[in-house]
Coordinates of C-alpha atoms in Angstrom, one line a residue:
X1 CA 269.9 104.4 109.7
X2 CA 269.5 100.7 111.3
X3 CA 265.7 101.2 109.7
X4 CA 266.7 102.6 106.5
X5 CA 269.1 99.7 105.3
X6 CA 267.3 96.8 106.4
X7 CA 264.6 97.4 103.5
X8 CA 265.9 96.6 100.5
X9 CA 264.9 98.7 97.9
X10 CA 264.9 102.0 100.3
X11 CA 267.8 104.0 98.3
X12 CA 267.7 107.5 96.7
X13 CA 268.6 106.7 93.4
X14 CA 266.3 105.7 90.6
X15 CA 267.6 102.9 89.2
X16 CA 267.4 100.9 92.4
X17 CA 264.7 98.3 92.6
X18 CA 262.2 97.9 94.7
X19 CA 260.0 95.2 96.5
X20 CA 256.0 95.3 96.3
X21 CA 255.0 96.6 99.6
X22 CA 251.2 95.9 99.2
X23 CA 248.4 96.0 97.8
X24 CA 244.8 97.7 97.9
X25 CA 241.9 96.9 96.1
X26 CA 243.3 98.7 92.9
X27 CA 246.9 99.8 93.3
X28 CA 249.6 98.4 94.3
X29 CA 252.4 99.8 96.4
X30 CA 255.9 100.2 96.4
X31 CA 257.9 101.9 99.2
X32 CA 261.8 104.0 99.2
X33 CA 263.0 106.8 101.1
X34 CA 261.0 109.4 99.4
X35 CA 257.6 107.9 99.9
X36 CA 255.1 105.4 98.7
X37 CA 254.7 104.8 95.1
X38 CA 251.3 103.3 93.5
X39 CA 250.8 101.9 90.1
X40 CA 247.1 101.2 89.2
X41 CA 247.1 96.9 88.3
X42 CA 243.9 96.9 86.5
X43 CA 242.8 99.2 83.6
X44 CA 239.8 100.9 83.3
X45 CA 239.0 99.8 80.5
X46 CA 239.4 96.1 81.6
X47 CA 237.3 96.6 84.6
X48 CA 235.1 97.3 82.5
X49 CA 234.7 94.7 79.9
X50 CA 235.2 92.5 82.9
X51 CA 232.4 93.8 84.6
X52 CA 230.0 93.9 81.8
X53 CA 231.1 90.1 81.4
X54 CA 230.9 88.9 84.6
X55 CA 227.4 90.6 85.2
X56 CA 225.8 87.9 82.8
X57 CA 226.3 85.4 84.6
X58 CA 224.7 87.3 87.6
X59 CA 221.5 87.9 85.8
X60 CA 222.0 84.5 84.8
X61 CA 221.2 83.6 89.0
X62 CA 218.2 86.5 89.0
X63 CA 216.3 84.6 86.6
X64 CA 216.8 80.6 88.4
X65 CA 216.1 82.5 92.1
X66 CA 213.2 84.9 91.8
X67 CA 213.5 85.8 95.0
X68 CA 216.8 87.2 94.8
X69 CA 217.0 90.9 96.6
X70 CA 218.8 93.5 94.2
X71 CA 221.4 94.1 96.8
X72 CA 222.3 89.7 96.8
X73 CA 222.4 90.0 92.7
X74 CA 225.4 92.7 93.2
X75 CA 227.0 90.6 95.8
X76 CA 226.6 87.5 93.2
X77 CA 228.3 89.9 90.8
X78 CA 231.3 90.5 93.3
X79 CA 232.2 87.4 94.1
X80 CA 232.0 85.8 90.6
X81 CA 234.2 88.9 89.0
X82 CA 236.7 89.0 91.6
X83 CA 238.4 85.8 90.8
X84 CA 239.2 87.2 87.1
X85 CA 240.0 90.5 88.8
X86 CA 242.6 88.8 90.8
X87 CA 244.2 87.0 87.4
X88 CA 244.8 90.3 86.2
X89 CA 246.3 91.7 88.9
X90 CA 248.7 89.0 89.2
X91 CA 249.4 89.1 85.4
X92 CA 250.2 93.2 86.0
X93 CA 252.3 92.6 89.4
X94 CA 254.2 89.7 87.7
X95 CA 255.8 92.4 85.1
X96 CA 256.6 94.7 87.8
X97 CA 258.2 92.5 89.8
X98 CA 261.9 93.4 89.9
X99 CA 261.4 96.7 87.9
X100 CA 263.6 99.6 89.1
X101 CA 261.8 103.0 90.7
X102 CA 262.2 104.8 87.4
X103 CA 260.6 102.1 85.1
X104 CA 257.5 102.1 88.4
X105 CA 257.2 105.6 88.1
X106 CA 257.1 105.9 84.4
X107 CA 254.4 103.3 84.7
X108 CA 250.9 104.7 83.2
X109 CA 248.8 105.2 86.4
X110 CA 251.1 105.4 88.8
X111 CA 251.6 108.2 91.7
X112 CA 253.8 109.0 94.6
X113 CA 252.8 110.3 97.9
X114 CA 255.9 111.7 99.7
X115 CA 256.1 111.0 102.9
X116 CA 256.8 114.5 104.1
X117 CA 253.5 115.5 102.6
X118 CA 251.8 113.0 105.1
X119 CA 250.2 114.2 107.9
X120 CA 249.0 111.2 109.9
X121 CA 249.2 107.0 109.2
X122 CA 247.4 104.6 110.7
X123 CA 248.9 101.1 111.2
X124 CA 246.2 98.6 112.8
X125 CA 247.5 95.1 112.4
X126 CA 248.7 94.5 108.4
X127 CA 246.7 97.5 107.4
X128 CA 248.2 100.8 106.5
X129 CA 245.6 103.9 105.8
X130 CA 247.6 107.0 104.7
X131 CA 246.2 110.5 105.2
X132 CA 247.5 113.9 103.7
X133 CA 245.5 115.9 105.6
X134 CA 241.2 115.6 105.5
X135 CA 238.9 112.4 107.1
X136 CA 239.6 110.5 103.6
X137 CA 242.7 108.4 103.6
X138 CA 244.8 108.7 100.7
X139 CA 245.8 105.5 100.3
X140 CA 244.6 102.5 102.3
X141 CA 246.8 99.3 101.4
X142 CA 247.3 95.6 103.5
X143 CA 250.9 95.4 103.9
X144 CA 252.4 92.4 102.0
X145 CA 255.8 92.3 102.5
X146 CA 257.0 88.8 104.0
X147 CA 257.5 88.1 108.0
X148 CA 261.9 88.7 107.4
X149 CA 261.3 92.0 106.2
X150 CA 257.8 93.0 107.5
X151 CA 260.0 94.6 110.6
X152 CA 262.4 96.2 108.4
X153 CA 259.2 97.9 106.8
X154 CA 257.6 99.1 109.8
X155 CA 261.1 101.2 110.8
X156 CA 261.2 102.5 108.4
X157 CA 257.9 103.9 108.7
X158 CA 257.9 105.0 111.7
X159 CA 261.8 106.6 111.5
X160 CA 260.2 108.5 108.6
X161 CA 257.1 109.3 110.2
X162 CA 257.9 109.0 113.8
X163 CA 254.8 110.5 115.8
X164 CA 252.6 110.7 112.4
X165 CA 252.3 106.9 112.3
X166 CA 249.7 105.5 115.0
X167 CA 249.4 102.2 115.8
X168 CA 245.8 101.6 118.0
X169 CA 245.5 98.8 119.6
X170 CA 242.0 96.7 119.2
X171 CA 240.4 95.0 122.0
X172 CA 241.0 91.6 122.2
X173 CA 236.9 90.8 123.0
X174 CA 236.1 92.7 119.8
X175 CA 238.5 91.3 118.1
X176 CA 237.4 87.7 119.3
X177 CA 233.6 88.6 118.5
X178 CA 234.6 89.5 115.0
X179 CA 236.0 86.3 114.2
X180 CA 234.2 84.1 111.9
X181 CA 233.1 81.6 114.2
X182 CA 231.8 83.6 117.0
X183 CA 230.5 85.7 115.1
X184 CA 228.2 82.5 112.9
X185 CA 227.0 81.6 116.5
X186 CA 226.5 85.1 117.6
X187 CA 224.1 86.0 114.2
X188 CA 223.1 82.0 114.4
X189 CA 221.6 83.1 118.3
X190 CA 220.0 86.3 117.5
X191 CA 217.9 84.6 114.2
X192 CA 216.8 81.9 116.5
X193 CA 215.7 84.1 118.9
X194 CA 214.0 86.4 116.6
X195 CA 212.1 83.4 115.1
X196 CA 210.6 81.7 118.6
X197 CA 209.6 85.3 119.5
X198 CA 207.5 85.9 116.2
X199 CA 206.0 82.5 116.5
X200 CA 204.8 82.8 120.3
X201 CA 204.2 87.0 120.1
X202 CA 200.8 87.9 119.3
X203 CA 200.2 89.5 115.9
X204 CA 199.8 92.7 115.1
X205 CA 196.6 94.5 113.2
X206 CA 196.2 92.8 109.8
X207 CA 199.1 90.6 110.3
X208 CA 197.8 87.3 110.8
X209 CA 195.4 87.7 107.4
X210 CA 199.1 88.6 105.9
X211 CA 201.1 85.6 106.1
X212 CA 197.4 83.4 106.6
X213 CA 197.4 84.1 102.8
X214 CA 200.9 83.7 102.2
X215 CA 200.6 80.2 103.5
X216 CA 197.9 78.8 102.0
X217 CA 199.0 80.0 98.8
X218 CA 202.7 78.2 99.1
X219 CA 200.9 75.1 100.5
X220 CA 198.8 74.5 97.8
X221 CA 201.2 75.5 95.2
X222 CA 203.6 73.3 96.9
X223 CA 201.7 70.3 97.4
X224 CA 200.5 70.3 94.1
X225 CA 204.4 69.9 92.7
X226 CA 206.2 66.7 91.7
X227 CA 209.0 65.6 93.9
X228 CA 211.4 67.2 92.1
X229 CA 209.6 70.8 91.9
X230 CA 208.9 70.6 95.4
X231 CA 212.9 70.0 96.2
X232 CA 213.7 73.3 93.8
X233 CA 211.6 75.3 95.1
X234 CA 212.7 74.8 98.8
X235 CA 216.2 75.0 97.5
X236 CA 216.1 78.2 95.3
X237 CA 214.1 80.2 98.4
X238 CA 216.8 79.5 100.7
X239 CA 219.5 80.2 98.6
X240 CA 218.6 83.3 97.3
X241 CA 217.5 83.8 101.3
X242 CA 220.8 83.4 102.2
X243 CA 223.0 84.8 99.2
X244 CA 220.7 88.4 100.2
X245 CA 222.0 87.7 103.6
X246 CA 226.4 88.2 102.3
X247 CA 225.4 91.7 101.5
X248 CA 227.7 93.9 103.8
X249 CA 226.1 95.3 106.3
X250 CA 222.8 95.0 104.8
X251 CA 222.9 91.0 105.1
X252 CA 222.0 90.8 109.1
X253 CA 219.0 92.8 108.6
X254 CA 217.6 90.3 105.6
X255 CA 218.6 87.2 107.5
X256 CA 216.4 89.1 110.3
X257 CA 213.3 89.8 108.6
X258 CA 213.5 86.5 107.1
X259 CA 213.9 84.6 111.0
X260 CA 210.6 87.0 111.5
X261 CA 208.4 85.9 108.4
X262 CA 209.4 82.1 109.4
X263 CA 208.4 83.0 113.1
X264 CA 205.3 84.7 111.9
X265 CA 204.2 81.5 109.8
X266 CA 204.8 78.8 112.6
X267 CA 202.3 80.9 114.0
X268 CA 199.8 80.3 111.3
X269 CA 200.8 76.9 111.3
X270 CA 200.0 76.0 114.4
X271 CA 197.1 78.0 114.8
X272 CA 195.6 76.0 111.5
X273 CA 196.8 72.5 113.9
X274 CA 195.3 73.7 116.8
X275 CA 198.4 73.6 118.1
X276 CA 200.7 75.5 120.8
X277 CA 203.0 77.6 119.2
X278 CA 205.9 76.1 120.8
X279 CA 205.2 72.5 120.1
X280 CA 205.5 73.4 116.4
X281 CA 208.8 75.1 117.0
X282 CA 210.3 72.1 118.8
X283 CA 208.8 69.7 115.9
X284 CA 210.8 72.2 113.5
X285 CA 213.7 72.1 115.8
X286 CA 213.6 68.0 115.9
X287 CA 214.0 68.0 112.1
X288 CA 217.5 67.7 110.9
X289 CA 216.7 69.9 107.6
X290 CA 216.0 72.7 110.2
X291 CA 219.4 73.0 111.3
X292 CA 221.2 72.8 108.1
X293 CA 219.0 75.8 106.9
X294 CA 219.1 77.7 109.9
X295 CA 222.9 77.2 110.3
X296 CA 223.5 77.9 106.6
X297 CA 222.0 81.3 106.7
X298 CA 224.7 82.8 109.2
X299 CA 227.4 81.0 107.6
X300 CA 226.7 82.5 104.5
X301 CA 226.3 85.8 106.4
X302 CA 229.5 85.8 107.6
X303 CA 231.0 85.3 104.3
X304 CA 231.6 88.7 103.4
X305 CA 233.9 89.1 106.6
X306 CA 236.3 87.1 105.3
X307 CA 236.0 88.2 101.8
X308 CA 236.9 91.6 102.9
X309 CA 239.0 90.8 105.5
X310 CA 241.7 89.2 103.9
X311 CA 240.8 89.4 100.6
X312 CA 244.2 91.3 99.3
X313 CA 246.3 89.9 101.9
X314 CA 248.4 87.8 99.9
X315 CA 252.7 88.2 98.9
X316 CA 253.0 88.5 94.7
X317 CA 254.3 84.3 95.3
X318 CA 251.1 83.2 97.3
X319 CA 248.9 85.2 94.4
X320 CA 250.8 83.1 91.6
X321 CA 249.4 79.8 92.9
X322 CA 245.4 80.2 91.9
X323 CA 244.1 78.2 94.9
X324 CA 245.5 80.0 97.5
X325 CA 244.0 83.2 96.8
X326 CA 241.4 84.4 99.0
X327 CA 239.1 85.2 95.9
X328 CA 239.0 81.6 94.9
X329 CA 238.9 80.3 98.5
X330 CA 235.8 82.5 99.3
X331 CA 234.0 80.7 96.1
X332 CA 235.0 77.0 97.5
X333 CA 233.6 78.0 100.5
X334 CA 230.5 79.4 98.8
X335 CA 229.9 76.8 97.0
X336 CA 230.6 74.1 100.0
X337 CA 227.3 76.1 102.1
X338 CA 225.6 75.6 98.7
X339 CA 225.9 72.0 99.0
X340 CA 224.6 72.4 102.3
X341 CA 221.9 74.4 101.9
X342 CA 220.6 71.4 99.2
X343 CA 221.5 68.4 101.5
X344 CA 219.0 70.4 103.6
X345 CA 216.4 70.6 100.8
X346 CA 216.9 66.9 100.0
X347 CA 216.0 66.0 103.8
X348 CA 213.3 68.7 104.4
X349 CA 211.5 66.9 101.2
X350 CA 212.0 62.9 102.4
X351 CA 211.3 63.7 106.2
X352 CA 207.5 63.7 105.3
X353 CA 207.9 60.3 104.0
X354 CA 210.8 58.7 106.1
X355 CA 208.0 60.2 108.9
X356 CA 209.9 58.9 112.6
X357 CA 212.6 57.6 110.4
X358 CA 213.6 61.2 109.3
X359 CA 215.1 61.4 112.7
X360 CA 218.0 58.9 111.8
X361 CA 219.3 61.8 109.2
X362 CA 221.0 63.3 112.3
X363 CA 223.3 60.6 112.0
X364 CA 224.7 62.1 109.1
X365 CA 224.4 65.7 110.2
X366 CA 226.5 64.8 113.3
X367 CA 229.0 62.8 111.4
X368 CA 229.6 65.9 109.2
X369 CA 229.6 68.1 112.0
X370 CA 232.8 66.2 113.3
X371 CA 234.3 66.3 110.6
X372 CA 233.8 69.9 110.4
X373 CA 234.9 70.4 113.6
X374 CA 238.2 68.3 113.1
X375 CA 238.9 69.6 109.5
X376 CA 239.0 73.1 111.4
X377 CA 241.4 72.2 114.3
X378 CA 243.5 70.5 111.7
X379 CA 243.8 74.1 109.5
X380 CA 244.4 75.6 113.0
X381 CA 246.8 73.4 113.4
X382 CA 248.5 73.8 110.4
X383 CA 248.9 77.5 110.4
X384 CA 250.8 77.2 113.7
X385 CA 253.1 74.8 112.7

């Protein structure tokens, strides 16, 4: 009973109202005694349209990056559309806000799932996935409700529910390991090693003639290009290099294959110098562009995880103000490792005529790594206090 009246909204009658609970990718969700209610926030029809409008601009990046992988166009796609997705979500929730059960229900699209018909719930961290028997949840939703009444929520729950709702705990080095950071530095690792392995590991049959062509074909197309040409081609390849690598799940193993090829055509390189393998490497590991570029690729690898991570984890107040929403902050973040990825173009194009003097860009690459580092410990900081 303590459970029951500490969530407002949790009465029997209709014509109470009731607070947004939260949200999944398409519904949101509204909780009183009888169950959860969902009303769909985006039409069909307006996925749609939104879609068909959004896709444009995606095919708009396939034709400036050629070497954009099917799989990094539809990830374009995502995270271009989702912003406008968001808007009107927000413009759907903002009507709903304050509107009694009956006028929810009475709502075109929207359902209830009783909470006597559910058979199990599983509550890992701020993420409620609702089964009515089967594998397939039938409703998975990140709760939403603010930190005063968050409590109040999960009573009720589980005085509903009571050995139907599970709450597993995750391990903390998993959960550590999944974080963004490690996680760069873990991918980061792995790519390196890939890379010195495929430039010091003999070839296989037929591979050497493989990526001997491949070379000598980008050399001389490359050498032949003004300045400028010579900057966007270096630029495009690693962008749509590492846009291919934000594809879920899929992304690693791109970033991987890519870490090879490069490995593959040290190799060439410094068979063409008459040169050890591994002086080339640490010649490309002395360059400041290096870095940048091999940093980059991770850190747009990694993007995803946040995208889908929090990407609906927001109350209907922290969704009204446009820059706090995860949609938009995932773009700024984007678009910040874009800027990095053609600083690193810039310097990979005037180290060959800086020659020693290319060395002194580190200057600027450490300087921006403190502030990285500091910017970080201050937004650390920040959500503690």
């Amino acid at each position: 009973m303590e459970a029951r009246s500490a969530l407002s909204g949790a009465q029997q009658t209709s014509g109470q109202y009731l607070h947004l609970l939260g949200l999944s990718a398409l519904n949101a969700y509204y909780m009183d005694r009888r169950g959860l209610t969902s009303v769909q926030l985006v039409s069909d029809f307006a996925a749609i349209a939104l879609g068909a409008i959004t896709f444009l601009f995606a095919v708009g990046v396939r034709l400036l990056l050629s070497n954009l992988s099917f799989y990094g166009i539809g990830m374009v796609w995502l995270l271009v559309s989702y912003p406008f997705y968001d808007e009107l979500r927000y413009r759907k929730l903002s009507k709903l806000e304050g509107a009694r059960l009956d006028e929810i229900e009475a709502t075109r699209g929207s359902r209830t799932i009783a909470l006597d018909s559910i058979t199990r719930a599983v509550l890992g961290g701020r993420t409620l996935s609702v089964y009515r028997g089967g594998r397939r949840p039938q409703a998975r939703l990140n709760l939403l409700v603010e930190d005063d009444k968050r409590q109040a929520a999960i009573l009720t729950l589980e005085s509903n529910l009571g050995g139907r709702l599970v709450r597993p705990k995750t391990h903390r080095t998993l959960a550590y390991v999944l974080r963004p950071g490690p996680l760069v530095a873990i991918i980061f690792l792995i790519s390196q090693a890939i890379l010195v392995t495929a430039a010091v590991a003999p070839f296989f049959s037929g591979e050497q003639e493989l990526y001997t062509t491949l070379w000598n074909s980008q050399r001389q197309t490359f050498q032949e290009a003004s300045l400028f040409l010579q900057y966007w081609s270096i630029f495009s390849n690693n962008l749509g290099v590492a846009l291919s690598g934000t594809v879920p799940a899929f992304g690693q193993f791109f970033l991987f294959v890519a870490s090879y090829n490069t490995g593959r055509v040290i190799q060439v390189i410094s068979i063409q110098a008459s040169l050890p393998p591994q002086d080339v490497v640490a010649v490309l590991y002395l360059s400041p562009h290096s870095f940048l570029e091999e940093l980059s690729y991770p850190l747009f690898s990694v993007l995803w995880i946040y995208y889908w991570s929090r990407g609906d984890r927001y109350t209907i107040h922290e969704l009204a103000i446009r820059r706090r929403r995860n949609s938009v902050k995932v773009l700024v973040i984007l678009a910040e490792f874009t800027l990095l990825l053609a600083v690193a173009a810039l310097f990979e194009v005037a180290e060959p005529l800086l020659g020693l003097g290319g060395l002194l860009l580190w200057i600027p690459v450490g300087a921006g790594a403190v502030y990285l580092f500091w910017r970080s410990r201050m937004h650390r900081y920040t959500e503690r206090n």
